[in-house]
């Protein structure tokens, strides 16, 4: 029978070194919405196919992404991020593996985070592979598009953009080195997690004694692949989430609740 109590969560993880696998539910308490949680906005995320094939799609994407980046930069870590950072510094958490692109784990004190879906703070040229700081690219966009103004009220989406307003004047910068297409260094829908990134996640599983999932419905295959690797090693798995997940029936412990509250209490209990 699956234990559903916070006390069971503490008992499962006490004395073990574990990885933490996080999803969007960890960042909702910082004001970032979830794609799949209750009340999630209905939207059609950009796919890699549309981005590559359509200049118009890229212009619309970058309009929303640029406006959203300004708001995204103002988001701060919450209790869940801080608790994970505390447990890692205490030597309990061996690795943090996240599906999020916000880098709030680093802001909350975690280090050497494995980003399954990339991060919004960098932009990559799809031709040369050169990587640029997002702040620099934002300055290029401002210079090319002086008409852009921050709307008084916009809805920030889970991947850090806003609903594109569209403008045929939008000019998207190209790579200054080779003229190639620039793309935020995140995994779009239809893309695969880069092999070196998943190899790091696999190594993290190999070095752990347990897995704690927080704030993820586990609807995305990248997270499920991490858990499959854990199961092949017979590692115990605990899940903390609001709402059901794909892995509930296979977890050893399943706690329903807000990530910030549950993880803070867990950190207090394990570090005391």
CSV table of C-alpha atoms in Angstrom, one decimal, residues 110-207:
chain,number,residue,atom,x,y,z
A,110,UNK,CA,20.9,24.8,-5.6
A,111,UNK,CA,24.0,24.1,-7.7
A,112,UNK,CA,24.9,22.1,-10.8
A,113,UNK,CA,21.3,21.7,-11.8
A,114,UNK,CA,20.5,19.4,-14.7
A,115,UNK,CA,18.0,21.2,-17.0
A,116,UNK,CA,16.2,18.6,-19.0
A,117,UNK,CA,14.4,21.2,-21.1
A,118,UNK,CA,17.1,23.8,-21.3
A,119,UNK,CA,17.1,27.3,-19.9
A,120,UNK,CA,15.7,30.7,-21.0
A,121,UNK,CA,18.8,32.7,-20.0
A,122,UNK,CA,20.7,31.7,-23.2
A,123,UNK,CA,20.0,31.8,-26.9
A,124,UNK,CA,21.6,29.4,-29.4
A,125,UNK,CA,22.4,29.8,-33.1
A,126,UNK,CA,20.9,26.8,-34.9
A,127,UNK,CA,23.6,26.9,-37.6
A,128,UNK,CA,26.8,27.5,-35.8
A,129,UNK,CA,25.8,26.4,-32.3
A,130,UNK,CA,27.1,29.6,-30.8
A,131,UNK,CA,25.4,30.5,-27.5
A,132,UNK,CA,24.5,34.1,-26.5
A,133,UNK,CA,23.3,35.6,-23.2
A,134,UNK,CA,19.6,36.3,-23.4
A,135,UNK,CA,20.1,39.8,-22.0
A,136,UNK,CA,22.3,40.6,-25.0
A,137,UNK,CA,19.8,39.2,-27.4
A,138,UNK,CA,17.0,41.2,-25.7
A,139,UNK,CA,19.1,44.4,-26.3
A,140,UNK,CA,19.4,43.5,-30.0
A,141,UNK,CA,15.6,43.1,-30.2
A,142,UNK,CA,15.0,46.4,-28.5
A,143,UNK,CA,17.4,48.2,-30.9
A,144,UNK,CA,15.8,46.6,-34.0
A,145,UNK,CA,12.2,47.2,-32.7
A,146,UNK,CA,12.0,50.5,-30.9
A,147,UNK,CA,8.2,50.4,-31.1
A,148,UNK,CA,8.0,47.5,-28.6
A,149,UNK,CA,6.5,48.5,-25.4
A,150,UNK,CA,5.6,46.4,-22.4
A,151,UNK,CA,1.8,46.0,-22.1
A,152,UNK,CA,0.3,47.2,-18.9
A,153,UNK,CA,-1.1,43.8,-18.3
A,154,UNK,CA,0.0,40.6,-19.9
A,155,UNK,CA,-0.4,36.9,-19.0
A,156,UNK,CA,2.9,35.2,-18.5
A,157,UNK,CA,3.0,31.7,-19.9
A,158,UNK,CA,4.8,28.6,-18.4
A,159,UNK,CA,7.7,28.8,-20.8
A,160,UNK,CA,8.4,32.5,-20.1
A,161,UNK,CA,6.6,34.2,-23.0
A,162,UNK,CA,3.3,36.0,-23.2
A,163,UNK,CA,0.5,35.5,-25.7
A,164,UNK,CA,2.0,37.0,-28.9
A,165,UNK,CA,0.4,40.2,-30.0
A,166,UNK,CA,1.8,40.0,-33.5
A,167,UNK,CA,3.2,42.9,-35.4
A,168,UNK,CA,4.4,42.9,-39.0
A,169,UNK,CA,7.1,45.4,-38.1
A,170,UNK,CA,8.8,42.8,-35.8
A,171,UNK,CA,12.4,42.3,-36.8
A,172,UNK,CA,14.2,39.2,-35.4
A,173,UNK,CA,18.0,39.4,-35.1
A,174,UNK,CA,20.1,36.8,-36.8
A,175,UNK,CA,23.3,35.3,-35.4
A,176,UNK,CA,25.9,38.1,-35.7
A,177,UNK,CA,28.6,35.5,-36.5
A,178,UNK,CA,27.0,33.5,-39.4
A,179,UNK,CA,23.5,34.9,-40.0
A,180,UNK,CA,21.8,31.7,-38.7
A,181,UNK,CA,18.5,31.4,-36.9
A,182,UNK,CA,18.5,32.3,-33.2
A,183,UNK,CA,16.4,30.2,-30.8
A,184,UNK,CA,16.1,30.3,-27.0
A,185,UNK,CA,18.1,27.4,-25.6
A,186,UNK,CA,15.1,25.4,-24.5
A,187,UNK,CA,13.5,22.2,-25.8
A,188,UNK,CA,10.5,23.1,-27.9
A,189,UNK,CA,7.6,20.7,-28.4
A,190,UNK,CA,8.6,18.1,-30.9
A,191,UNK,CA,12.3,18.2,-29.8
A,192,UNK,CA,14.2,15.6,-27.8
A,193,UNK,CA,16.2,16.2,-24.7
A,194,UNK,CA,19.8,16.4,-25.9
A,195,UNK,CA,21.7,13.1,-25.3
A,196,UNK,CA,24.4,14.7,-23.1
A,197,UNK,CA,21.8,16.2,-20.9
A,198,UNK,CA,20.0,13.0,-20.3
A,199,UNK,CA,23.3,11.2,-19.8
A,200,UNK,CA,23.9,13.5,-16.9
A,201,UNK,CA,20.4,12.7,-15.5
A,202,UNK,CA,21.2,9.0,-15.8
A,203,UNK,CA,24.5,9.4,-13.9
A,204,UNK,CA,22.6,11.3,-11.2
A,205,UNK,CA,20.2,8.4,-10.8
A,206,UNK,CA,23.1,5.9,-10.7
A,207,UNK,CA,24.6,7.9,-7.8
